[in-house]
């Protein structure tokens, strides 16, 4: 059973109000990833709000991991760069989805590139490494859920890399 994190600086917030429609990209995991504050507005100050122009990189493949991201507005495209210079499309992320957890969980550098989609700007909320790791230390259930999703993303990227190697 998931328990409420007791670490100072974090709180649990469902992110939905009674009667509110739940969109297809709602992620219940994100209901657990909210910084603490006296109000929702104060809590989100711990999450850095960052905007990116259409096509602008958010995460560079090979970079050191520094943040966990939650997509707040727009769409972001995920690509893999192959050593021979090819780029392959992997996925499009929608509002409410998260990314950047793979390198934070597994160590090493970023395994893919994430860019703002070409049609509109993107806004993300970024949680720094320290807050991300504190949250995981407080909830083994959340850690397990993020590990499961990271494993799924790793499998998808390996399939994409296999396609690149055949080129």
mmCIF file of C-alpha atoms in Angstrom:
data_model
loop_
_atom_site.group_PDB
_atom_site.id
_atom_site.type_symbol
_atom_site.label_atom_id
_atom_site.label_comp_id
_atom_site.label_asym_id
_atom_site.label_seq_id
_atom_site.Cartn_x
_atom_site.Cartn_y
_atom_site.Cartn_z
ATOM 1 C CA UNK A 1 0.000 0.000 0.000
ATOM 2 C CA UNK A 2 1.346 3.419 -0.950
ATOM 3 C CA UNK A 3 1.962 5.729 1.977
ATOM 4 C CA UNK A 4 2.034 9.491 2.122
ATOM 5 C CA UNK A 5 5.623 10.780 1.956
ATOM 6 C CA UNK A 6 6.609 12.335 5.269
ATOM 7 C CA UNK A 7 9.680 14.220 4.069
ATOM 8 C CA UNK A 8 9.575 18.003 4.520
ATOM 9 C CA UNK A 9 9.086 19.727 1.197
ATOM 10 C CA UNK A 10 6.762 17.167 -0.424
ATOM 11 C CA UNK A 11 3.052 16.524 -0.321
ATOM 12 C CA UNK A 12 0.454 14.340 -2.018
ATOM 13 C CA UNK A 13 -2.100 15.990 -4.301
ATOM 14 C CA UNK A 14 -4.489 14.131 -6.606
ATOM 15 C CA UNK A 15 -4.423 16.900 -9.198
ATOM 16 C CA UNK A 16 -8.131 16.347 -9.911
ATOM 17 C CA UNK A 17 -11.303 17.760 -8.451
ATOM 18 C CA UNK A 18 -14.490 15.805 -7.886
ATOM 19 C CA UNK A 19 -16.495 15.595 -11.105
ATOM 20 C CA UNK A 20 -13.544 16.661 -13.263
ATOM 21 C CA UNK A 21 -13.083 14.706 -16.484
ATOM 22 C CA UNK A 22 -9.996 12.488 -16.504
ATOM 23 C CA UNK A 23 -8.175 12.805 -19.828
ATOM 24 C CA UNK A 24 -6.592 9.854 -21.587
ATOM 25 C CA UNK A 25 -3.074 11.014 -20.682
ATOM 26 C CA UNK A 26 -3.743 11.459 -16.953
ATOM 27 C CA UNK A 27 -1.040 9.651 -15.054
ATOM 28 C CA UNK A 28 -1.898 8.687 -11.468
ATOM 29 C CA UNK A 29 1.820 8.573 -10.673
ATOM 30 C CA UNK A 30 1.948 12.337 -11.158
ATOM 31 C CA UNK A 31 -0.687 12.752 -8.478
ATOM 32 C CA UNK A 32 2.092 11.716 -6.089
ATOM 33 C CA UNK A 33 4.797 14.024 -7.465
ATOM 34 C CA UNK A 34 3.947 17.447 -6.093
ATOM 35 C CA UNK A 35 6.196 19.708 -4.082
ATOM 36 C CA UNK A 36 4.926 20.770 -0.670
ATOM 37 C CA UNK A 37 3.519 24.172 0.158
ATOM 38 C CA UNK A 38 0.759 25.836 2.142
ATOM 39 C CA UNK A 39 -1.265 26.094 -1.072
ATOM 40 C CA UNK A 40 -1.102 24.489 -4.506
ATOM 41 C CA UNK A 41 0.509 27.664 -5.878
ATOM 42 C CA UNK A 42 3.161 27.688 -3.156
ATOM 43 C CA UNK A 43 3.817 23.982 -3.655
ATOM 44 C CA UNK A 44 4.445 24.291 -7.367
ATOM 45 C CA UNK A 45 7.151 26.888 -6.731
ATOM 46 C CA UNK A 46 9.477 23.975 -5.898
ATOM 47 C CA UNK A 47 8.817 22.722 -9.405
ATOM 48 C CA UNK A 48 10.625 24.905 -11.888
ATOM 49 C CA UNK A 49 8.402 26.015 -14.774
ATOM 50 C CA UNK A 50 10.379 26.066 -18.022
ATOM 51 C CA UNK A 51 9.206 26.969 -21.533
ATOM 52 C CA UNK A 52 10.728 25.767 -24.792
ATOM 53 C CA UNK A 53 10.235 27.120 -28.314
ATOM 54 C CA UNK A 54 8.933 24.776 -31.033
ATOM 55 C CA UNK A 55 11.678 22.310 -31.963
ATOM 56 C CA UNK A 56 13.942 23.341 -29.070
ATOM 57 C CA UNK A 57 15.740 20.512 -27.232
ATOM 58 C CA UNK A 58 14.589 19.802 -23.680
ATOM 59 C CA UNK A 59 16.909 16.837 -23.089
ATOM 60 C CA UNK A 60 20.025 16.128 -25.142
ATOM 61 C CA UNK A 61 21.018 12.498 -25.668
ATOM 62 C CA UNK A 62 24.320 11.867 -23.880
ATOM 63 C CA UNK A 63 23.892 14.733 -21.386
ATOM 64 C CA UNK A 64 24.180 14.279 -17.633
ATOM 65 C CA UNK A 65 20.748 13.959 -15.959
ATOM 66 C CA UNK A 66 19.755 16.924 -13.825
ATOM 67 C CA UNK A 67 15.945 16.977 -13.675
ATOM 68 C CA UNK A 68 12.724 14.983 -13.877
ATOM 69 C CA UNK A 69 10.146 16.605 -16.185
ATOM 70 C CA UNK A 70 6.361 16.749 -16.311
ATOM 71 C CA UNK A 71 4.821 18.004 -19.550
ATOM 72 C CA UNK A 72 2.389 20.823 -18.679
ATOM 73 C CA UNK A 73 1.581 22.323 -22.117
ATOM 74 C CA UNK A 74 2.194 21.235 -25.685
ATOM 75 C CA UNK A 75 3.796 18.057 -26.986
ATOM 76 C CA UNK A 76 7.361 16.765 -26.965
ATOM 77 C CA UNK A 77 8.954 14.332 -29.409
ATOM 78 C CA UNK A 78 11.446 11.657 -28.404
ATOM 79 C CA UNK A 79 14.289 10.701 -30.771
ATOM 80 C CA UNK A 80 17.338 8.460 -30.694
ATOM 81 C CA UNK A 81 20.599 9.495 -32.329
ATOM 82 C CA UNK A 82 22.642 6.706 -33.892
ATOM 83 C CA UNK A 83 26.454 6.940 -34.004
ATOM 84 C CA UNK A 84 26.268 6.929 -37.827
ATOM 85 C CA UNK A 85 24.260 10.155 -37.723
ATOM 86 C CA UNK A 86 20.727 8.850 -38.274
ATOM 87 C CA UNK A 87 17.902 10.018 -36.041
ATOM 88 C CA UNK A 88 14.853 7.882 -35.359
ATOM 89 C CA UNK A 89 11.505 8.977 -33.965
ATOM 90 C CA UNK A 90 10.473 7.005 -30.857
ATOM 91 C CA UNK A 91 7.370 8.653 -29.370
ATOM 92 C CA UNK A 92 5.349 11.839 -28.836
ATOM 93 C CA UNK A 93 4.677 12.807 -25.227
ATOM 94 C CA UNK A 94 1.416 14.517 -24.285
ATOM 95 C CA UNK A 95 0.359 16.862 -21.471
ATOM 96 C CA UNK A 96 0.475 15.023 -18.157
ATOM 97 C CA UNK A 97 3.199 12.596 -19.175
ATOM 98 C CA UNK A 98 6.634 12.639 -17.599
ATOM 99 C CA UNK A 99 10.163 11.996 -18.818
ATOM 100 C CA UNK A 100 13.774 12.144 -17.708
ATOM 101 C CA UNK A 101 13.443 9.387 -15.122
ATOM 102 C CA UNK A 102 15.477 6.758 -16.961
ATOM 103 C CA UNK A 103 18.967 8.236 -16.451
ATOM 104 C CA UNK A 104 18.082 9.405 -12.935
ATOM 105 C CA UNK A 105 17.074 5.880 -11.944
ATOM 106 C CA UNK A 106 19.696 3.883 -13.817
ATOM 107 C CA UNK A 107 22.648 6.251 -13.721
ATOM 108 C CA UNK A 108 24.681 7.300 -16.710
ATOM 109 C CA UNK A 109 23.784 9.859 -19.328
ATOM 110 C CA UNK A 110 20.513 10.646 -21.089
ATOM 111 C CA UNK A 111 19.596 7.842 -23.476
ATOM 112 C CA UNK A 112 17.401 9.844 -25.852
ATOM 113 C CA UNK A 113 16.737 13.343 -27.092
ATOM 114 C CA UNK A 114 13.464 15.073 -26.190
ATOM 115 C CA UNK A 115 12.453 18.168 -28.165
ATOM 116 C CA UNK A 116 9.454 20.459 -28.122
ATOM 117 C CA UNK A 117 7.182 19.494 -31.024
ATOM 118 C CA UNK A 118 7.472 21.717 -34.084
ATOM 119 C CA UNK A 119 3.915 23.069 -34.019
ATOM 120 C CA UNK A 120 3.801 24.917 -30.673
ATOM 121 C CA UNK A 121 5.845 25.924 -27.616
ATOM 122 C CA UNK A 122 6.133 23.538 -24.676
ATOM 123 C CA UNK A 123 5.919 24.172 -20.952
ATOM 124 C CA UNK A 124 7.300 21.667 -18.459
ATOM 125 C CA UNK A 125 7.596 21.454 -14.714
ATOM 126 C CA UNK A 126 11.050 20.273 -13.675
ATOM 127 C CA UNK A 127 11.859 18.613 -10.371
ATOM 128 C CA UNK A 128 15.561 18.771 -9.471
ATOM 129 C CA UNK A 129 17.572 15.630 -8.697
ATOM 130 C CA UNK A 130 17.574 16.093 -4.930
ATOM 131 C CA UNK A 131 13.791 16.426 -4.704
ATOM 132 C CA UNK A 132 13.346 13.489 -7.103
ATOM 133 C CA UNK A 133 15.578 11.196 -5.015
ATOM 134 C CA UNK A 134 13.956 12.342 -1.749
ATOM 135 C CA UNK A 135 10.564 11.436 -3.164
ATOM 136 C CA UNK A 136 11.795 7.973 -4.167
ATOM 137 C CA UNK A 137 13.345 7.412 -0.740
ATOM 138 C CA UNK A 138 9.982 8.115 0.853
ATOM 139 C CA UNK A 139 7.949 5.747 -1.314
ATOM 140 C CA UNK A 140 9.096 2.310 -2.418
ATOM 141 C CA UNK A 141 5.842 1.975 -4.355
ATOM 142 C CA UNK A 142 6.630 5.061 -6.398
ATOM 143 C CA UNK A 143 10.173 3.827 -6.967
ATOM 144 C CA UNK A 144 8.819 0.472 -8.189
ATOM 145 C CA UNK A 145 6.296 2.160 -10.480
ATOM 146 C CA UNK A 146 8.954 4.452 -11.981
ATOM 147 C CA UNK A 147 11.296 1.467 -12.397
ATOM 148 C CA UNK A 148 8.551 -0.406 -14.286
ATOM 149 C CA UNK A 149 7.961 2.538 -16.611
ATOM 150 C CA UNK A 150 11.690 3.042 -17.092
ATOM 151 C CA UNK A 151 12.049 -0.637 -18.061
ATOM 152 C CA UNK A 152 9.227 -0.245 -20.597
ATOM 153 C CA UNK A 153 10.855 2.853 -22.095
ATOM 154 C CA UNK A 154 14.210 1.080 -22.197
ATOM 155 C CA UNK A 155 12.620 -1.792 -24.166
ATOM 156 C CA UNK A 156 11.032 0.661 -26.620
ATOM 157 C CA UNK A 157 14.354 2.424 -27.161
ATOM 158 C CA UNK A 158 16.155 -0.886 -27.702
ATOM 159 C CA UNK A 159 13.587 -1.768 -30.373
ATOM 160 C CA UNK A 160 14.171 1.620 -32.011
ATOM 161 C CA UNK A 161 17.954 1.120 -31.866
ATOM 162 C CA UNK A 162 17.558 -2.304 -33.476
ATOM 163 C CA UNK A 163 15.745 -0.582 -36.333
ATOM 164 C CA UNK A 164 18.607 1.912 -36.662
ATOM 165 C CA UNK A 165 21.220 -0.830 -36.756
ATOM 166 C CA UNK A 166 19.461 -2.385 -39.747
ATOM 167 C CA UNK A 167 19.818 0.829 -41.773
#
